[in-house]
Amino acid sequence: MIYLDHAATTPLDKRVLEAMTPYFCEQFGNASSQHSLGRTAANAVTEARDFIARTVGCHADEIYFTSGGTEADNWALRGIYAATKGHIVLSAIEHPAMINCAKQLQKEGANLTLVFPDKSGVVSAQSIEAAMRPDTVFVGVMSANNETGVLQPVKQIAALCAQRGVFFYSDCVQSAGVLPFDIENVGGIGFSAHKFYGPKGVGVLYLKRGTPIGRLIIGGMQERGMRGGTTPVANIVGCAKALELAVTDREMKERYVALVRNRFEEKIFASLKGVTVNGTAPRLPAHSNLCFEGCEGEQILMLADMLGIAISTGSACAAGAVTPSHVLTAMGLSEEQSRSSVRFSFGKDNTLYQAEQAAGIIIKIVNKIRG
Ligand code: PLP
């Protein structure tokens, strides 16, 4: 199997599994218990939190562990809205974890403005500024889009929000571990361990000290009383270990993954006409979202799967849904172009040979579909 769906999830790194293993069996203590087993678990969580805070560039008490990216996004948006009740501005290309949560808040009475990207996939700071109102309390723009990989001008948007005293949140699920964190002027970010070779079921919400936000889960005093529930120690240890590995030689891995992705695209473009890249602006090294004229993306996906290549159409979370990708249509693609699009996402373990093999198979599939 040639796995080209790293934007959906990544395999657990064996070194991460090794770091996690003791906390399933021998060191199984509840991190809230007073005895030594409990203290060992609590220390492991403290170490993990400290490491993640240092890597993000914040204080340890600004890090909350969640069940993943969806929970971090939901908590930030819902929590801040509940505390402030103001106008919400989101990019129209946010993950469903943000968009659908905001639409639910809209049903509950919130004012929401969605800001569309240009054709290249970028949501400009100017268009965000134009959408802001005197009562805006929350602006959310992801650091990089999960379908196209296109990088968003979050630094400028964060500065704009800071000038106006508006909370800025950035979903960093796709960029965490790939790009350095930059939280200057940023009120909150969220990310998820399974996107960088960590375990599924654990994520991080960074929230700047003093952010007005309510508790997510009412229970015990875990996560400083903000999110009750027994601490998933092994997952948290795994999240920190995966992040440590991801940021080690980060730039080298980034260059390598881009090289593999570019080799794949070069081969596709050399042999096929009627193929375009969705998202022509600078993007993450892993992503290649291509529109194959005259083909159904779902058909390419199924044939590729039969031939041993794992890819996706739209975002994994939307797979199976009949509606075309909201990201691609927001960028101005027609429904047909959106349905003809496929996302390939590369990872550190893909080889140049695999990129060439995969391109060769995709070329054959597309030629066959086009007849
Ligand atoms: N945000 C983005 C940009 C994503 O790509 C994803 C997952 O694909 C999520 C949020 C949701 O993260 P999780 O799967 O950890 O809930």
CSV table of C-alpha atoms and ligand atoms in Angstrom, one decimal:
chain,number,residue,atom,x,y,z
A,1,MET,CA,0.0,0.0,0.0
A,2,ILE,CA,1.3,3.5,-0.9
A,3,TYR,CA,-0.2,5.7,1.7
A,4,LEU,CA,-0.9,9.2,0.4
A,5,ASP,CA,-3.4,10.4,2.9
A,6,HIS,CA,-1.3,11.9,5.7
A,7,ALA,CA,-3.5,14.9,5.9
A,8,ALA,CA,-6.3,12.6,7.2
A,9,THR,CA,-4.1,10.8,9.7
A,10,THR,CA,-0.6,9.4,10.1
A,11,PRO,CA,0.7,6.1,11.5
A,12,LEU,CA,1.9,6.1,15.1
A,13,ASP,CA,5.7,6.3,15.2
A,14,LYS,CA,7.1,3.3,17.0
A,15,ARG,CA,9.1,5.5,19.3
A,16,VAL,CA,5.9,7.2,20.3
A,17,LEU,CA,4.4,3.8,21.1
A,18,GLU,CA,7.5,3.0,23.2
A,19,ALA,CA,7.1,6.2,25.2
A,20,MET,CA,3.4,5.5,25.8
A,21,THR,CA,3.6,1.8,26.6
A,22,PRO,CA,4.6,2.0,30.3
A,23,TYR,CA,1.5,4.2,31.1
A,24,PHE,CA,-0.9,1.5,29.9
A,25,CYS,CA,0.4,-1.3,32.2
A,26,GLU,CA,3.0,-0.7,34.9
A,27,GLN,CA,2.5,3.0,35.4
A,28,PHE,CA,-1.3,2.9,35.1
A,29,GLY,CA,-2.0,5.3,38.0
A,30,ASN,CA,-4.7,7.9,37.9
A,31,ALA,CA,-2.9,11.3,37.6
A,32,SER,CA,-5.2,12.7,40.2
A,33,SER,CA,-4.4,10.0,42.8
A,34,GLN,CA,-2.2,10.9,45.8
A,35,HIS,CA,-0.1,7.8,46.0
A,36,SER,CA,3.2,7.2,44.2
A,37,LEU,CA,1.6,5.5,41.1
A,38,GLY,CA,-0.7,8.6,40.7
A,39,ARG,CA,2.2,11.0,41.3
A,40,THR,CA,4.3,9.2,38.6
A,41,ALA,CA,1.4,9.6,36.1
A,42,ALA,CA,0.9,13.3,37.1
A,43,ASN,CA,4.6,13.9,36.7
A,44,ALA,CA,4.5,12.5,33.2
A,45,VAL,CA,1.6,14.8,32.3
A,46,THR,CA,3.4,17.8,33.8
A,47,GLU,CA,6.6,17.0,31.7
A,48,ALA,CA,4.5,16.6,28.6
A,49,ARG,CA,2.6,19.9,29.2
A,50,ASP,CA,5.9,21.7,29.9
A,51,PHE,CA,7.5,20.4,26.7
A,52,ILE,CA,4.5,21.3,24.6
A,53,ALA,CA,4.3,24.8,26.2
A,54,ARG,CA,8.0,25.4,25.4
A,55,THR,CA,7.5,24.3,21.9
A,56,VAL,CA,4.4,26.4,21.3
A,57,GLY,CA,6.1,29.3,23.1
A,58,CYS,CA,3.6,29.8,25.9
A,59,HIS,CA,3.1,29.1,29.6
A,60,ALA,CA,2.3,25.6,30.8
A,61,ASP,CA,-1.0,26.8,32.3
A,62,GLU,CA,-2.1,28.0,28.9
A,63,ILE,CA,-2.1,24.4,27.5
A,64,TYR,CA,-5.2,22.3,27.8
A,65,PHE,CA,-5.3,18.7,26.7
A,66,THR,CA,-8.4,17.7,24.7
A,67,SER,CA,-9.5,14.7,22.7
A,68,GLY,CA,-8.3,16.2,19.5
A,69,GLY,CA,-8.6,19.0,17.0
A,70,THR,CA,-12.3,19.0,16.8
A,71,GLU,CA,-12.7,19.4,20.6
A,72,ALA,CA,-10.1,22.2,20.7
A,73,ASP,CA,-11.8,24.1,17.9
A,74,ASN,CA,-15.3,23.6,19.4
A,75,TRP,CA,-14.2,24.6,22.9
A,76,ALA,CA,-12.5,27.8,21.8
A,77,LEU,CA,-15.4,28.9,19.6
A,78,ARG,CA,-18.3,27.8,21.7
A,79,GLY,CA,-16.6,28.8,25.0
A,80,ILE,CA,-15.6,32.3,23.9
A,81,TYR,CA,-19.0,32.9,22.2
A,82,ALA,CA,-20.8,31.8,25.4
A,83,ALA,CA,-18.7,34.3,27.5
A,84,THR,CA,-19.0,37.2,25.1
A,85,LYS,CA,-22.0,36.7,22.9
A,86,GLY,CA,-20.5,38.9,20.1
A,87,HIS,CA,-20.1,38.6,16.3
A,88,ILE,CA,-18.0,35.7,14.9
A,89,VAL,CA,-15.9,36.0,11.8
A,90,LEU,CA,-14.6,32.7,10.2
A,91,SER,CA,-12.9,31.9,7.0
A,92,ALA,CA,-15.2,29.9,4.7
A,93,ILE,CA,-12.6,27.3,4.3
A,94,GLU,CA,-12.3,26.2,8.0
A,95,HIS,CA,-12.6,22.6,8.9
A,96,PRO,CA,-16.1,21.3,9.7
A,97,ALA,CA,-15.0,21.4,13.4
A,98,MET,CA,-15.2,25.2,13.2
A,99,ILE,CA,-17.7,25.8,10.4
A,100,ASN,CA,-20.4,23.4,11.6
A,101,CYS,CA,-19.9,24.5,15.2
A,102,ALA,CA,-20.3,28.1,14.2
A,103,LYS,CA,-23.5,27.2,12.1
A,104,GLN,CA,-24.9,25.6,15.2
A,105,LEU,CA,-24.2,28.7,17.2
A,106,GLN,CA,-25.9,30.7,14.5
A,107,LYS,CA,-29.0,28.6,15.0
A,108,GLU,CA,-28.7,29.4,18.7
A,109,GLY,CA,-28.7,33.1,17.8
A,110,ALA,CA,-25.1,34.0,17.1
A,111,ASN,CA,-24.1,36.4,14.3
A,112,LEU,CA,-21.7,34.8,11.9
A,113,THR,CA,-19.8,36.1,8.9
A,114,LEU,CA,-17.9,33.7,6.6
A,115,VAL,CA,-15.1,35.2,4.6
A,116,PHE,CA,-14.3,33.6,1.2
A,117,PRO,CA,-10.8,33.0,-0.2
A,118,ASP,CA,-9.5,34.1,-3.5
A,119,LYS,CA,-9.0,31.6,-6.4
A,120,SER,CA,-5.5,30.7,-5.1
A,121,GLY,CA,-7.0,29.5,-1.8
A,122,VAL,CA,-6.0,32.5,0.4
A,123,VAL,CA,-8.3,34.4,2.8
A,124,SER,CA,-6.7,37.8,2.8
A,125,ALA,CA,-6.3,40.0,5.9
A,126,GLN,CA,-8.1,42.7,4.0
A,127,SER,CA,-11.2,40.6,3.5
A,128,ILE,CA,-11.1,39.6,7.2
A,129,GLU,CA,-10.8,43.3,8.2
A,130,ALA,CA,-13.8,44.2,5.9
A,131,ALA,CA,-15.9,41.5,7.7
A,132,MET,CA,-15.1,42.7,11.2
A,133,ARG,CA,-17.7,44.8,13.1
A,134,PRO,CA,-17.5,46.8,16.3
A,135,ASP,CA,-19.2,43.9,18.1
A,136,THR,CA,-16.8,41.2,16.6
A,137,VAL,CA,-15.4,39.1,19.5
A,138,PHE,CA,-13.9,36.1,17.6
A,139,VAL,CA,-12.0,35.7,14.4
A,140,GLY,CA,-11.0,32.2,13.3
A,141,VAL,CA,-8.6,31.5,10.4
A,142,MET,CA,-6.7,28.2,10.1
A,143,SER,CA,-2.9,28.3,9.6
A,144,ALA,CA,-3.1,26.0,6.6
A,145,ASN,CA,-6.1,24.4,4.8
A,146,ASN,CA,-6.5,20.7,5.2
A,147,GLU,CA,-7.7,20.1,1.7
A,148,THR,CA,-5.3,22.3,-0.3
A,149,GLY,CA,-2.5,22.9,2.2
A,150,VAL,CA,-2.7,26.6,1.3
A,151,LEU,CA,-1.0,28.7,4.0
A,152,GLN,CA,-3.1,31.6,5.3
A,153,PRO,CA,-1.8,35.0,6.3
A,154,VAL,CA,-2.4,34.4,10.0
A,155,LYS,CA,0.4,36.7,11.2
A,156,GLN,CA,-1.2,39.7,9.5
A,157,ILE,CA,-4.7,38.7,10.7
A,158,ALA,CA,-3.5,38.1,14.2
A,159,ALA,CA,-1.9,41.6,14.2
A,160,LEU,CA,-5.1,43.1,12.9
A,161,CYS,CA,-7.2,41.4,15.6
A,162,ALA,CA,-4.7,42.5,18.3
A,163,GLN,CA,-5.0,46.2,17.2
A,164,ARG,CA,-8.8,45.9,17.7
A,165,GLY,CA,-8.7,43.8,20.8
A,166,VAL,CA,-10.5,40.9,19.1
A,167,PHE,CA,-9.7,37.3,20.1
A,168,PHE,CA,-7.9,35.5,17.2
A,169,TYR,CA,-8.0,31.7,17.0
A,170,SER,CA,-6.1,29.6,14.5
A,171,ASP,CA,-6.7,25.9,13.8
A,172,CYS,CA,-3.2,24.6,13.5
A,173,VAL,CA,-4.1,20.9,13.0
A,174,GLN,CA,-2.5,20.6,9.6
A,175,SER,CA,0.6,22.8,10.3
A,176,ALA,CA,1.6,21.6,13.8
A,177,GLY,CA,4.9,19.8,13.7
A,178,VAL,CA,5.5,21.0,10.1
A,179,LEU,CA,5.7,24.7,10.6
A,180,PRO,CA,7.1,26.5,13.7
A,181,PHE,CA,4.4,27.8,16.1
A,182,ASP,CA,4.0,31.5,16.2
A,183,ILE,CA,1.5,32.8,18.8
A,184,GLU,CA,2.4,36.5,18.7
A,185,ASN,CA,-1.0,38.3,18.9
A,186,VAL,CA,-2.8,34.9,18.8
A,187,GLY,CA,-5.4,34.1,21.5
A,188,GLY,CA,-5.7,30.4,20.9
A,189,ILE,CA,-4.6,27.6,18.7
A,190,GLY,CA,-5.6,23.9,18.4
A,191,PHE,CA,-3.9,20.9,17.1
A,192,SER,CA,-4.1,17.1,17.2
A,193,ALA,CA,-1.4,14.4,17.8
A,194,HIS,CA,-2.6,12.0,15.1
A,195,LYS,CA,-1.6,14.4,12.3
A,196,PHE,CA,2.1,14.2,13.3
A,197,TYR,CA,2.6,10.4,14.0
A,198,GLY,CA,1.1,10.6,17.5
A,199,PRO,CA,-2.0,8.7,18.9
A,200,LYS,CA,-5.6,9.4,18.0
A,201,GLY,CA,-7.8,10.8,20.7
A,202,VAL,CA,-5.5,13.6,22.0
A,203,GLY,CA,-5.1,17.2,21.1
A,204,VAL,CA,-4.1,20.5,22.5
A,205,LEU,CA,-5.8,23.8,23.0
A,206,TYR,CA,-3.5,26.7,23.7
A,207,LEU,CA,-5.5,29.6,25.3
A,208,LYS,CA,-3.8,32.8,26.3
A,209,ARG,CA,-4.0,33.6,30.0
A,210,GLY,CA,-7.1,35.7,30.9
A,211,THR,CA,-9.2,34.5,27.9
A,212,PRO,CA,-12.9,34.7,28.9
A,213,ILE,CA,-14.0,31.1,28.4
A,214,GLY,CA,-16.2,28.7,30.3
A,215,ARG,CA,-15.5,25.1,31.4
A,216,LEU,CA,-15.8,22.4,28.7
A,217,ILE,CA,-16.7,19.4,30.9
A,218,ILE,CA,-17.9,19.8,34.4
A,219,GLY,CA,-16.4,17.2,36.7
A,220,GLY,CA,-13.2,16.9,38.7
A,221,MET,CA,-10.3,19.3,38.8
A,222,GLN,CA,-8.5,17.9,35.7
A,223,GLU,CA,-7.1,20.5,33.3
A,224,ARG,CA,-7.4,23.1,36.2
A,225,GLY,CA,-11.1,22.4,36.5
A,226,MET,CA,-11.9,23.3,32.9
A,227,ARG,CA,-12.2,19.8,31.5
A,228,GLY,CA,-13.1,17.1,33.9
A,229,GLY,CA,-12.5,13.5,33.3
A,230,THR,CA,-9.7,11.1,34.1
A,231,THR,CA,-6.5,12.2,32.4
A,232,PRO,CA,-5.5,10.0,29.4
A,233,VAL,CA,-1.8,9.8,30.5
A,234,ALA,CA,-0.5,7.5,27.8
A,235,ASN,CA,-2.1,9.7,25.0
A,236,ILE,CA,-0.7,12.9,26.5
A,237,VAL,CA,2.8,11.4,26.8
A,238,GLY,CA,2.4,10.2,23.2
A,239,CYS,CA,1.3,13.6,22.0
A,240,ALA,CA,4.4,15.3,23.5
A,241,LYS,CA,6.8,12.6,22.2
A,242,ALA,CA,5.3,12.8,18.7
A,243,LEU,CA,5.7,16.6,18.8
A,244,GLU,CA,9.3,16.3,20.0
A,245,LEU,CA,10.1,13.9,17.1
A,246,ALA,CA,8.2,16.2,14.6
A,247,VAL,CA,10.1,19.3,15.5
A,248,THR,CA,13.5,17.5,15.4
A,249,ASP,CA,15.0,18.2,11.9
A,250,ARG,CA,11.7,19.8,11.0
A,251,GLU,CA,13.1,21.8,8.1
A,252,MET,CA,14.9,18.9,6.6
A,253,LYS,CA,11.7,16.8,6.7
A,254,GLU,CA,9.7,19.6,5.3
A,255,ARG,CA,12.1,19.9,2.3
A,256,TYR,CA,12.1,16.1,1.8
A,257,VAL,CA,8.3,15.8,1.8
A,258,ALA,CA,8.1,18.7,-0.7
A,259,LEU,CA,10.6,17.0,-2.9
A,260,VAL,CA,8.6,13.8,-3.0
A,261,ARG,CA,5.3,15.6,-3.6
A,262,ASN,CA,6.9,17.7,-6.4
A,263,ARG,CA,8.2,14.6,-8.1
A,264,PHE,CA,4.7,13.1,-8.1
A,265,GLU,CA,3.2,16.3,-9.6
A,266,GLU,CA,6.0,16.7,-12.2
A,267,LYS,CA,5.3,13.2,-13.4
A,268,ILE,CA,1.5,13.7,-13.5
A,269,PHE,CA,1.9,17.0,-15.4
A,270,ALA,CA,4.4,15.5,-17.9
A,271,SER,CA,1.9,12.8,-18.9
A,272,LEU,CA,-1.6,14.2,-18.4
A,273,LYS,CA,-3.4,17.2,-19.9
A,274,GLY,CA,-6.4,18.8,-18.2
A,275,VAL,CA,-5.0,18.6,-14.7
A,276,THR,CA,-4.8,21.7,-12.4
A,277,VAL,CA,-3.6,22.3,-8.9
A,278,ASN,CA,-6.3,23.5,-6.5
A,279,GLY,CA,-4.6,26.1,-4.4
A,280,THR,CA,-1.8,27.8,-6.3
A,281,ALA,CA,-0.7,29.9,-3.4
A,282,PRO,CA,2.2,28.7,-1.2
A,283,ARG,CA,1.2,25.5,0.6
A,284,LEU,CA,2.3,22.9,3.0
A,285,PRO,CA,4.9,20.4,1.7
A,286,ALA,CA,2.6,17.4,1.9
A,287,HIS,CA,-0.5,18.5,0.0
A,288,SER,CA,-1.3,18.1,-3.6
A,289,ASN,CA,-4.9,18.7,-4.5
A,290,LEU,CA,-5.5,18.1,-8.1
A,291,CYS,CA,-8.5,18.5,-10.4
A,292,PHE,CA,-8.6,15.9,-13.2
A,293,GLU,CA,-10.9,17.2,-15.9
A,294,GLY,CA,-13.5,14.7,-17.1
A,295,CYS,CA,-13.0,12.3,-14.1
A,296,GLU,CA,-15.0,11.7,-10.9
A,297,GLY,CA,-12.7,12.0,-7.9
A,298,GLU,CA,-14.6,9.2,-6.2
A,299,GLN,CA,-13.9,6.9,-9.1
A,300,ILE,CA,-10.2,7.7,-9.1
A,301,LEU,CA,-10.1,7.1,-5.3
A,302,MET,CA,-11.8,3.7,-5.7
A,303,LEU,CA,-9.6,2.5,-8.5
A,304,ALA,CA,-6.5,3.7,-6.7
A,305,ASP,CA,-7.5,1.9,-3.6
A,306,MET,CA,-7.9,-1.3,-5.6
A,307,LEU,CA,-4.4,-0.8,-7.0
A,308,GLY,CA,-2.9,-0.1,-3.5
A,309,ILE,CA,-2.9,3.7,-3.2
A,310,ALA,CA,-4.7,5.4,-0.4
A,311,ILE,CA,-5.9,8.9,-1.2
A,312,SER,CA,-8.9,11.0,-0.5
A,313,THR,CA,-11.5,13.4,-2.1
A,314,GLY,CA,-12.3,16.5,0.0
A,315,SER,CA,-11.5,16.2,3.6
A,316,ALA,CA,-11.6,12.8,5.3
A,317,CYS,CA,-14.2,14.0,7.6
A,318,ALA,CA,-16.5,14.9,4.7
A,319,ALA,CA,-15.8,11.6,2.8
A,320,GLY,CA,-18.9,9.7,1.9
A,321,ALA,CA,-20.9,12.9,1.8
A,322,VAL,CA,-22.4,13.7,-1.6
A,323,THR,CA,-21.9,17.4,-1.3
A,324,PRO,CA,-18.8,18.8,-3.1
A,325,SER,CA,-16.0,20.2,-1.0
A,326,HIS,CA,-17.0,23.5,0.7
A,327,VAL,CA,-13.3,24.5,0.4
A,328,LEU,CA,-13.0,24.1,-3.3
A,329,THR,CA,-16.4,25.6,-4.1
A,330,ALA,CA,-15.5,28.6,-1.8
A,331,MET,CA,-12.4,29.0,-4.0
A,332,GLY,CA,-14.6,29.4,-7.0
A,333,LEU,CA,-14.4,25.9,-8.5
A,334,SER,CA,-17.6,24.6,-10.0
A,335,GLU,CA,-19.3,21.6,-8.4
A,336,GLU,CA,-18.1,19.5,-11.3
A,337,GLN,CA,-14.5,20.7,-10.9
A,338,SER,CA,-14.8,20.0,-7.2
A,339,ARG,CA,-16.1,16.5,-7.8
A,340,SER,CA,-13.2,15.9,-10.2
A,341,SER,CA,-10.6,16.7,-7.5
A,342,VAL,CA,-8.5,14.4,-5.4
A,343,ARG,CA,-6.2,15.1,-2.5
A,344,PHE,CA,-2.8,13.4,-2.2
A,345,SER,CA,-0.9,14.1,1.0
A,346,PHE,CA,2.6,12.9,1.4
A,347,GLY,CA,4.5,11.9,4.6
A,348,LYS,CA,8.1,11.5,5.8
A,349,ASP,CA,8.1,7.8,5.0
A,350,ASN,CA,7.1,8.1,1.4
A,351,THR,CA,9.9,7.6,-1.0
A,352,LEU,CA,10.7,9.2,-4.4
A,353,TYR,CA,10.2,5.8,-5.9
A,354,GLN,CA,6.7,5.6,-4.4
A,355,ALA,CA,5.9,9.0,-5.7
A,356,GLU,CA,6.8,7.9,-9.2
A,357,GLN,CA,4.9,4.6,-8.9
A,358,ALA,CA,1.8,6.3,-7.5
A,359,ALA,CA,2.0,8.9,-10.3
A,360,GLY,CA,2.2,6.1,-12.9
A,361,ILE,CA,-0.8,4.4,-11.5
A,362,ILE,CA,-2.9,7.6,-11.3
A,363,ILE,CA,-1.9,8.4,-14.9
A,364,LYS,CA,-3.2,5.0,-16.0
A,365,ILE,CA,-6.4,5.4,-14.0
A,366,VAL,CA,-7.2,8.8,-15.4
A,367,ASN,CA,-6.5,7.7,-19.0
A,368,LYS,CA,-8.8,4.7,-18.5
A,369,ILE,CA,-11.6,6.8,-17.1
A,370,ARG,CA,-11.2,9.3,-19.9
A,371,GLY,CA,-11.4,6.4,-22.3
B,1,PLP,N1,-9.0,20.9,11.9
B,1,PLP,C1,-8.4,20.5,10.8
B,1,PLP,C2,-7.8,21.5,9.9
B,1,PLP,C3,-8.3,19.1,10.4
B,1,PLP,O1,-7.7,18.8,9.3
B,1,PLP,C4,-8.9,18.2,11.3
B,1,PLP,C5,-8.9,16.8,10.9
B,1,PLP,O2,-8.8,16.4,9.8
B,1,PLP,C6,-9.5,18.6,12.5
B,1,PLP,C7,-9.6,20.0,12.7
B,1,PLP,C8,-10.1,17.7,13.4
B,1,PLP,O3,-9.1,17.1,14.2
B,1,PLP,P1,-9.4,15.7,15.0
B,1,PLP,O4,-9.4,14.6,14.0
B,1,PLP,O5,-8.2,15.6,15.9
B,1,PLP,O6,-10.7,15.9,15.7
